[in-house]
Structure formats: structure tokens, C-alpha cells
Short mmCIF file of C-alpha atoms and ligand atoms in Angstrom, two decimals:
data_model
loop_
_atom_site.label_atom_id
_atom_site.label_comp_id
_atom_site.label_asym_id
_atom_site.label_seq_id
_atom_site.Cartn_x
_atom_site.Cartn_y
_atom_site.Cartn_z
CA UNK A 1 55.42 134.26 -65.84
CA UNK A 2 52.59 134.33 -68.62
CA UNK A 3 54.21 136.38 -71.45
CA UNK A 4 57.78 137.30 -72.16
CA UNK A 5 58.85 139.99 -69.81
CA UNK A 6 61.16 142.85 -71.23
CA UNK A 7 63.12 144.62 -68.42
CA UNK A 8 64.13 147.96 -69.09
CA UNK A 9 66.19 149.68 -66.53
CA UNK A 10 65.74 153.59 -66.60
CA UNK A 11 68.81 153.88 -64.12
CA UNK A 12 71.35 152.48 -66.58
CA UNK A 13 69.75 154.80 -69.70
CA UNK A 14 70.50 157.69 -67.18
CA UNK A 15 74.04 156.32 -66.39
CA UNK A 16 74.97 156.21 -69.87
CA UNK A 17 73.45 159.57 -70.66
CA UNK A 18 75.15 161.34 -67.87
CA UNK A 19 78.58 159.27 -68.28
CA UNK A 20 78.17 160.59 -72.67
CA UNK A 21 77.15 164.22 -70.93
CA UNK A 22 80.37 163.92 -68.77
CA UNK A 23 82.75 162.73 -72.12
CA UNK A 24 81.50 165.45 -74.16
CA UNK A 25 82.36 167.98 -71.55
CA UNK A 26 80.64 171.11 -69.96
CA UNK A 27 81.01 173.51 -73.21
CA UNK A 28 78.73 170.77 -75.23
CA UNK A 29 74.92 170.30 -74.53
CA UNK A 30 73.95 166.70 -74.26
CA UNK A 31 70.74 165.91 -75.96
CA UNK A 32 68.87 162.61 -76.27
CA UNK A 33 67.87 160.70 -79.72
CA UNK A 34 64.23 159.06 -78.53
CA UNK A 35 62.92 158.37 -82.41
CA UNK A 36 61.44 154.55 -83.24
CA UNK A 37 59.50 154.58 -79.61
CA UNK A 38 63.10 155.44 -77.87
CA UNK A 39 64.70 152.59 -79.81
CA UNK A 40 61.75 150.36 -79.16
CA UNK A 41 62.14 150.95 -75.26
CA UNK A 42 59.29 152.89 -74.40
CA UNK A 43 59.30 156.84 -76.08
CA UNK A 44 57.42 158.19 -73.23
CA UNK A 45 58.74 157.01 -69.99
CA UNK A 46 62.80 157.06 -71.42
CA UNK A 47 62.09 160.93 -72.47
CA UNK A 48 60.64 161.49 -68.96
CA UNK A 49 63.21 159.98 -66.96
CA UNK A 50 65.75 161.73 -69.12
CA UNK A 51 64.27 164.84 -68.74
CA UNK A 52 64.11 164.98 -64.99
CA UNK A 53 67.94 164.14 -65.34
CA UNK A 54 68.68 166.94 -67.06
CA UNK A 55 68.50 166.81 -70.85
CA UNK A 56 66.56 169.62 -72.46
CA UNK A 57 66.87 168.28 -76.25
CA UNK A 58 65.17 165.44 -77.82
CA UNK A 59 65.54 164.30 -81.16
CA UNK A 60 62.86 162.38 -83.12
CA UNK A 61 62.54 161.15 -86.71
CA UNK A 62 59.20 162.30 -87.70
CA UNK A 63 56.45 164.74 -86.41
CA UNK A 64 53.85 161.86 -84.65
CA UNK A 65 56.79 160.84 -83.09
CA UNK A 66 57.10 164.48 -81.86
CA UNK A 67 53.39 164.87 -80.84
CA UNK A 68 53.99 161.55 -78.67
CA UNK A 69 57.23 162.68 -77.05
CA UNK A 70 55.72 166.29 -76.20
CA UNK A 71 52.40 164.86 -74.46
CA UNK A 72 54.81 163.00 -72.26
CA UNK A 73 57.44 165.81 -71.56
CA UNK A 74 54.70 168.36 -71.27
CA UNK A 75 56.03 172.22 -72.49
CA UNK A 76 59.69 173.15 -72.00
CA UNK A 77 62.35 170.93 -73.59
CA UNK A 78 62.76 171.12 -77.02
CA UNK A 79 61.77 168.56 -79.37
CA UNK A 80 63.51 168.53 -82.63
CA UNK A 81 62.40 166.70 -86.25
CA UNK A 82 65.32 165.03 -87.97
CA UNK A 83 62.92 164.47 -91.30
CA UNK A 84 61.70 168.20 -90.81
CA UNK A 85 58.33 169.87 -91.59
CA UNK A 86 56.52 167.65 -94.24
CA UNK A 87 53.01 168.54 -95.87
CA UNK A 88 50.09 167.95 -93.38
CA UNK A 89 52.67 168.28 -90.50
CA UNK A 90 52.02 172.08 -89.84
CA UNK A 91 49.30 171.83 -87.32
CA UNK A 92 50.49 169.42 -84.84
CA UNK A 93 54.03 171.55 -85.21
CA UNK A 94 52.68 174.20 -83.98
CA UNK A 95 50.12 173.08 -81.49
CA UNK A 96 52.91 170.90 -79.95
CA UNK A 97 55.37 173.61 -80.18
CA UNK A 98 57.66 170.98 -82.38
CA UNK A 99 61.02 172.33 -83.86
CA UNK A 100 61.42 170.68 -87.52
CA UNK A 101 65.14 170.45 -88.79
CA UNK A 102 64.43 171.89 -92.76
CA UNK A 103 65.99 169.87 -95.13
CA UNK A 104 65.09 171.68 -98.60
CA UNK A 105 64.08 174.63 -99.88
CA UNK A 106 60.31 173.23 -100.34
CA UNK A 107 60.33 172.83 -96.31
CA UNK A 108 61.62 176.17 -95.59
CA UNK A 109 58.92 177.83 -97.95
CA UNK A 110 56.42 175.64 -96.37
CA UNK A 111 57.84 176.34 -92.85
CA UNK A 112 58.17 180.21 -93.49
CA UNK A 113 54.64 180.58 -95.14
CA UNK A 114 52.56 178.57 -92.91
CA UNK A 115 54.19 179.14 -89.51
CA UNK A 116 56.01 182.77 -89.90
CA UNK A 117 58.40 183.28 -86.58
CA UNK A 118 58.10 179.23 -85.47
CA UNK A 119 60.83 177.73 -84.72
CA UNK A 120 62.86 175.55 -86.56
CA UNK A 121 66.65 174.44 -87.33
CA UNK A 122 68.50 173.56 -90.38
CA UNK A 123 69.88 170.06 -91.50
CA UNK A 124 73.20 170.46 -93.85
CA UNK A 125 73.97 167.25 -96.33
CA UNK A 126 77.85 166.91 -95.82
CA UNK A 127 78.45 163.94 -97.85
CA UNK A 128 75.81 161.26 -96.69
CA UNK A 129 73.31 161.87 -99.15
CA UNK A 130 70.31 161.20 -97.30
CA UNK A 131 69.16 164.76 -95.73
CA UNK A 132 69.71 167.65 -95.61
CA UNK A 133 71.11 170.83 -97.69
CA UNK A 134 73.90 170.27 -99.98
CA UNK A 135 76.75 173.06 -99.99
CA UNK A 136 75.95 174.89 -103.09
CA UNK A 137 71.74 175.14 -102.28
CA UNK A 138 72.81 176.10 -98.62
CA UNK A 139 75.36 178.88 -100.02
CA UNK A 140 71.87 180.37 -101.71
CA UNK A 141 69.57 179.86 -98.76
CA UNK A 142 71.44 180.40 -96.14
CA UNK A 143 70.70 184.29 -96.44
CA UNK A 144 67.35 183.55 -96.48
CA UNK A 145 66.95 181.42 -93.54
CA UNK A 146 70.05 183.01 -90.89
CA UNK A 147 67.97 186.08 -90.40
CA UNK A 148 64.85 184.19 -89.12
CA UNK A 149 67.32 182.39 -86.39
CA UNK A 150 67.36 178.90 -86.58
CA UNK A 151 67.99 176.76 -83.18
CA UNK A 152 70.21 174.58 -84.71
CA UNK A 153 72.18 173.60 -87.62
CA UNK A 154 73.27 170.10 -87.51
CA UNK A 155 74.35 167.32 -89.96
CA UNK A 156 75.35 163.46 -89.60
CA UNK A 157 78.01 161.50 -89.88
CA UNK A 158 77.90 158.05 -92.17
CA UNK A 159 80.67 156.31 -90.86
CA UNK A 160 81.65 157.53 -87.12
CA UNK A 161 80.83 153.80 -85.64
CA UNK A 162 84.60 153.35 -87.66
CA UNK A 163 86.35 156.11 -86.15
CA UNK A 164 89.57 155.78 -88.66
CA UNK A 165 87.73 156.27 -91.63
CA UNK A 166 88.84 159.12 -93.63
CA UNK A 167 85.27 160.33 -94.13
CA UNK A 168 84.90 161.12 -90.71
CA UNK A 169 87.44 163.63 -91.09
CA UNK A 170 85.95 164.82 -94.70
CA UNK A 171 82.36 165.57 -93.27
CA UNK A 172 83.69 167.11 -90.07
CA UNK A 173 86.13 169.69 -92.38
CA UNK A 174 82.81 170.21 -94.78
CA UNK A 175 80.60 171.12 -91.72
CA UNK A 176 82.91 173.47 -90.55
CA UNK A 177 83.05 175.04 -93.95
CA UNK A 178 79.41 175.13 -94.23
CA UNK A 179 78.77 176.57 -90.37
CA UNK A 180 81.83 178.58 -89.62
CA UNK A 181 80.96 181.82 -88.36
CA UNK A 182 77.22 181.45 -88.69
CA UNK A 183 76.84 182.37 -84.80
CA UNK A 184 73.78 179.71 -84.53
CA UNK A 185 74.32 176.63 -82.27
CA UNK A 186 75.45 173.73 -84.56
CA UNK A 187 75.22 169.67 -83.78
CA UNK A 188 77.07 167.32 -86.05
CA UNK A 189 77.85 163.98 -83.76
CA UNK A 190 75.66 160.96 -82.47
CA UNK A 191 76.73 158.45 -80.00
CA UNK A 192 79.89 157.29 -82.81
CA UNK A 193 80.83 160.76 -83.07
CA UNK A 194 80.82 162.14 -79.40
CA UNK A 195 82.93 159.44 -78.58
CA UNK A 196 85.52 160.64 -81.20
CA UNK A 197 86.78 163.31 -79.32
CA UNK A 198 86.05 167.17 -78.69
CA UNK A 199 86.43 168.28 -82.50
CA UNK A 200 83.44 166.79 -83.29
CA UNK A 201 81.35 167.73 -79.96
CA UNK A 202 80.04 171.54 -81.14
CA UNK A 203 77.52 173.02 -79.47
CA UNK A 204 74.71 170.26 -78.95
CA UNK A 205 75.59 166.22 -79.49
CA UNK A 206 72.76 163.60 -79.94
CA UNK A 207 73.41 160.49 -78.98
CA UNK A 208 70.81 157.50 -79.16
CA UNK A 209 72.27 153.87 -79.02
CA UNK A 210 74.75 154.77 -76.39
CA UNK A 211 72.02 155.68 -73.97
CA UNK A 212 70.52 152.24 -74.84
CA UNK A 213 73.68 150.06 -74.18
CA UNK A 214 74.98 149.56 -77.68
CA UNK A 215 77.82 150.03 -79.79
CA UNK A 216 79.94 151.75 -80.42
CA UNK A 217 79.38 152.76 -76.49
CA UNK A 218 81.36 150.41 -75.28
CA UNK A 219 81.27 151.21 -71.88
CA UNK A 220 77.66 151.55 -71.61
CA UNK A 221 75.76 149.64 -68.81
CA UNK A 222 73.43 147.10 -70.38
CA UNK A 223 69.94 148.20 -70.48
CA UNK A 224 67.46 145.40 -71.34
CA UNK A 225 66.72 141.76 -69.74
CA UNK A 226 64.66 140.00 -72.11
CA UNK A 227 63.15 136.76 -70.16
CA UNK A 228 61.21 134.63 -72.01
CA UNK A 229 59.11 131.81 -70.11
CA UNK A 230 59.23 128.14 -70.18
CA UNK A 231 55.56 126.86 -71.65
CA UNK A 232 56.46 123.15 -71.68
CA UNK A 233 58.92 120.96 -71.16
CA UNK A 234 59.60 117.40 -73.21
CA UNK A 235 61.81 114.28 -73.24
CA UNK A 236 62.99 113.59 -76.93
CA UNK A 237 64.15 110.35 -78.05
CA UNK A 238 67.51 109.91 -80.30
CA UNK A 239 66.06 109.97 -83.70
CA UNK A 240 62.97 112.41 -83.25
CA UNK A 241 62.65 115.91 -84.79
CA UNK A 242 61.58 119.19 -83.05
CA UNK A 243 60.01 121.76 -84.95
CA UNK A 244 59.13 123.11 -88.60
CA UNK A 245 60.80 121.39 -91.43
CA UNK A 246 62.24 118.53 -88.89
CA UNK A 247 65.48 120.94 -89.05
CA UNK A 248 66.67 119.82 -85.86
CA UNK A 249 67.16 115.88 -84.86
CA UNK A 250 68.36 114.58 -81.30
CA UNK A 251 71.46 112.73 -81.22
CA UNK A 252 70.58 111.40 -77.67
CA UNK A 253 68.06 111.38 -75.00
CA UNK A 254 67.08 115.13 -75.01
CA UNK A 255 65.13 117.67 -72.82
CA UNK A 256 63.54 120.15 -74.81
CA UNK A 257 62.05 123.17 -73.10
CA UNK A 258 59.69 125.43 -75.42
CA UNK A 259 59.48 129.24 -75.08
CA UNK A 260 56.98 131.62 -75.74
CA UNK A 261 58.75 134.04 -77.85
CA UNK A 262 59.18 134.14 -82.01
CA UNK A 263 59.47 135.87 -84.61
CA UNK A 264 56.69 138.14 -84.05
CA UNK A 265 58.35 139.15 -81.21
CA UNK A 266 61.41 140.54 -82.97
CA UNK A 267 63.61 137.19 -82.95
CA UNK A 268 64.72 136.97 -86.25
CA UNK A 269 64.28 133.51 -87.94
CA UNK A 270 67.70 133.28 -88.93
CA UNK A 271 68.54 132.69 -85.13
CA UNK A 272 67.18 129.23 -85.45
CA UNK A 273 69.63 126.53 -84.72
CA UNK A 274 71.99 129.46 -83.84
CA UNK A 275 71.21 131.41 -81.28
CA UNK A 276 71.58 131.08 -77.54
CA UNK A 277 69.42 131.60 -74.37
CA UNK A 278 70.65 131.58 -70.71
CA UNK A 279 69.39 130.40 -67.69
CA UNK A 280 71.32 132.77 -65.40
CA UNK A 281 74.85 131.74 -66.64
CA UNK A 282 74.00 128.37 -68.27
CA UNK A 283 73.82 128.69 -72.11
CA UNK A 284 71.24 126.96 -73.67
CA UNK A 285 71.17 126.43 -77.34
CA UNK A 286 68.18 127.52 -79.44
CA UNK A 287 67.23 124.19 -81.61
CA UNK A 288 65.40 124.01 -84.60
CA UNK A 289 63.67 126.70 -86.42
CA UNK A 290 62.16 130.02 -84.61
CA UNK A 291 58.30 129.81 -85.04
CA UNK A 292 56.11 132.68 -84.96
CA UNK A 293 55.34 132.53 -81.24
CA UNK A 294 57.86 129.65 -80.04
CA UNK A 295 61.11 128.79 -79.66
CA UNK A 296 62.71 125.42 -78.77
CA UNK A 297 65.53 125.36 -76.40
CA UNK A 298 67.78 122.23 -75.36
CA UNK A 299 68.16 122.25 -71.72
CA UNK A 300 69.42 118.36 -71.26
CA UNK A 301 72.39 119.73 -69.11
CA UNK A 302 69.96 121.77 -66.65
CA UNK A 303 69.59 120.12 -63.43
CA UNK A 304 66.12 122.35 -62.82
CA UNK A 305 64.41 124.10 -65.27
CA UNK A 306 63.62 127.47 -64.44
CA UNK A 307 60.45 129.60 -64.94
CA UNK A 308 62.01 131.46 -67.95
CA UNK A 309 65.48 132.12 -70.40
CA UNK A 310 67.15 134.84 -71.14
CA UNK A 311 67.71 136.10 -74.51
CA UNK A 312 69.24 139.36 -73.50
CA UNK A 313 70.52 139.83 -70.43
CA UNK A 314 73.58 139.74 -67.83
CA UNK A 315 75.32 137.13 -70.02
CA UNK A 316 74.33 137.90 -73.69
CA UNK A 317 74.10 141.72 -74.82
CA UNK A 318 72.00 143.38 -77.66
CA UNK A 319 75.25 143.21 -79.67
CA UNK A 320 75.80 139.75 -79.01
CA UNK A 321 72.56 138.84 -80.50
CA UNK A 322 73.33 141.23 -83.42
CA UNK A 323 76.38 139.48 -84.19
CA UNK A 324 74.38 135.90 -84.60
CA UNK A 325 71.74 137.34 -86.34
CA UNK A 326 73.94 139.33 -88.75
CA UNK A 327 72.82 142.75 -88.07
CA UNK A 328 73.61 145.60 -85.54
CA UNK A 329 72.36 146.23 -81.98
CA UNK A 330 70.27 149.03 -83.23
CA UNK A 331 67.61 146.37 -85.13
CA UNK A 332 67.93 144.04 -82.37
CA UNK A 333 66.23 146.72 -79.87
CA UNK A 334 63.70 148.58 -82.45
CA UNK A 335 62.57 145.49 -83.31
CA UNK A 336 61.82 144.47 -79.44
CA UNK A 337 58.16 143.19 -79.72
CA UNK A 338 54.79 144.80 -78.52
CA UNK A 339 53.59 141.59 -77.19
CA UNK A 340 56.31 141.88 -74.54
CA UNK A 341 55.50 143.16 -70.88
CA UNK A 342 57.66 146.16 -70.27
CA UNK A 343 58.91 146.48 -66.87
CA UNK A 344 60.78 149.59 -66.00
CA UNK A 345 63.42 149.76 -63.16
CA UNK A 346 63.60 153.06 -61.98
CA UNK A 347 65.24 154.89 -58.83
CA UNK A 348 66.56 151.44 -57.72
CA UNK A 349 69.93 153.16 -57.10
C1 PLP B 401 69.60 158.23 -85.07
C2 PLP B 401 70.45 159.54 -85.23
C3 PLP B 401 71.01 159.76 -84.40
C4 PLP B 401 71.30 159.01 -82.75
O1 PLP B 401 71.96 158.18 -83.85
P1 PLP B 401 73.11 157.02 -82.79
O2 PLP B 401 73.97 156.17 -83.32
O3 PLP B 401 71.86 155.91 -82.30
O4 PLP B 401 73.61 157.69 -81.29
C5 PLP B 401 71.32 161.02 -84.08
N1 PLP B 401 71.62 161.84 -85.37
C6 PLP B 401 70.71 161.48 -86.83
C7 PLP B 401 70.24 162.28 -87.81
C8 PLP B 401 69.73 160.20 -86.44
O5 PLP B 401 69.30 159.97 -87.42
#
């Protein structure tokens, strides 16, 4: 093993998509959010697999991502752009048949003037104050926009990872008030909202993290395994130190493995001295600082040193690592580095 290996189980992504599709019921179409390079896992491979499994609506953050997904998928599936129709994007939107979710009067004007008759959707702000039309603005713009036949009207929940949060009911009520009776397809929920039940499903759901094995989809199948190759093993005597700033000192005779990956690969430096790598099902504590390209691990208790140690795998998922790093699974996934050799498992079941 020369370079760290990131194994991405496309079969597990499809199983997660199908499980979420079953949860959302037959009246609701299940799309797939593949922004940020499919949460770091490779937009082209992931989107193609999902399209083969039956996904027809894909969502990305910006037009450039939409271009990449269109090139991977070819014609057919709809690709929605959350950031809408930005200045300079007109040609890409037209040439690749992308569907911008228009967020403002500026974007509506730009889209209707530059690409009359071209598909679009509308994003509404139901309280998150991030993207989309607010209620009074929508009231004024709707009579202009609706006759042009939007593909979808959507909004986004701010607190769907906390099902009991009153914000969810407030946004649901606001979404109804802004969209009831329009006769346009509606979408409110990402993974968290989908899991809150039928009231949140509407016509289309937009799961992202749940496809990739992260919370709040507790029943998700794990998708990634990240194995870091052991470069060297050394004996360290009591009183000797390991790594930058002498941050770790051996209390007893120790064996330390140096593995190839570091903060340049998305392994947060804050994990130094706190994270655990795994030799199969045996935990091995990270000792000392995390360097740019290297991590040192205490393997004194192992009878045999494996070729690689897992940061992500059956014993430790993205949310476990996120907890130790003080962040969320989303950030662990999207931070996965470019140096990893990505291996895809597909059609194995
Ligand atoms: C990222 C995103 C999603 C997907 O969210 P998950 O929590 O990953 O399921 C859906 N809709 C919008 C607007 C988003 O930005």
C-alpha cells in the first residue's frame, strides 16, 4: 500500500438511497444531493450509480458542479442548482440544460431575459435567512414567475437534525402558506426532514448526508473506509518524545507506527493525541501532533503490525471521528483529501 486508500461503497450508497426512497413513500420522488463532489466521494461515480438505480433529480450547490454532473450523466436527469442563476453562468446553464433555483428578483430577471423559456425552479426562504425569496417578496413576484411554469419550488429547514425543535413546525407552516394551491411541485426536506415523516415530504425530497452514511440517518449503511498505510515502525524508550513540539512522551517502552496521511488530507490537526486508528477491531491511539502528511500511532499492544490502520471503517464511522474533532460528519466527508486513492465498490451484491 503506497498511498492512503479511500474505499467508497457505491452499493451502500444505493442501499441508503433506496431505504430513504422507501421511507418517503410512493407519492414522493427521491432526488439526490451530489454537491461538493458528492460530499467528497466523487460526484461522477456517485451520480452515475444513483441514476442507474433510478434517481432522476440531482442537486448541486453551483453551476460548475452541475456541469460536472451533467457530463457524467448525459442528458435526461434534471440537475438543480441551489445558488440559482449567477452572473456569468448563463452559457453553462443553457448548454448543459441545468435548472437554476432562482433566489431573488435579480436572478429571475437575469434568467427570463437571458434564457426565456428555459427551465428554472424557485427557492423560498421560510425562516433560515440564507437563500430564497421571503414571503412579501414572493407575493409580489409569484404572479410573474408562476405563468412561466417553475419545475419546482423549494425551501430548506434550519433545524431538521433536531426533530423536536419548534423551528421545524414554523417553517412547515410558512412553506404551506407560501406554496399551497400553486399547482407546482414542492420540496422542503433534506435527510433530516425526510426522517420527520410524511408531513415534510411533499413531492420531492433532497437527501444528501443520509446517502453517504451520516447522521441524522441512524439506519444508514456505512459507505467509506479510510486506511492509512504504515510507513515505518520504531521502538521508543521511556522518556523519549514523538513528533512536533515533543507533544507525547513515552511512559514505558513503546512501539510507534508512523502512517501516511495528515492534516493536508483532511485529518483535522485537533485530532492529535485524541483520535484512534484501528487495526481491524483493535483500537490504537494517535500520539503526538498530527503533521501535514504523517500521523504517529501507539501500536505497542499489537502482536503483528498490519500494512495499514483505519481511520474510518467498521469500528469508527464519520460521525465518531466528527465527535472527537468537535464537528459534524458532513465536514469529515467533504474534507477527505485529494491524495487518497479512491477505490469504488460496485455491483458486489
Ligand atoms: C445540502 C443540502 C441538502 C442536503 O442536505 P443533507 O442534510 O445532507 O441531506 C438539501 N437541500 C439543500 C438546500 C442543501 O443545501
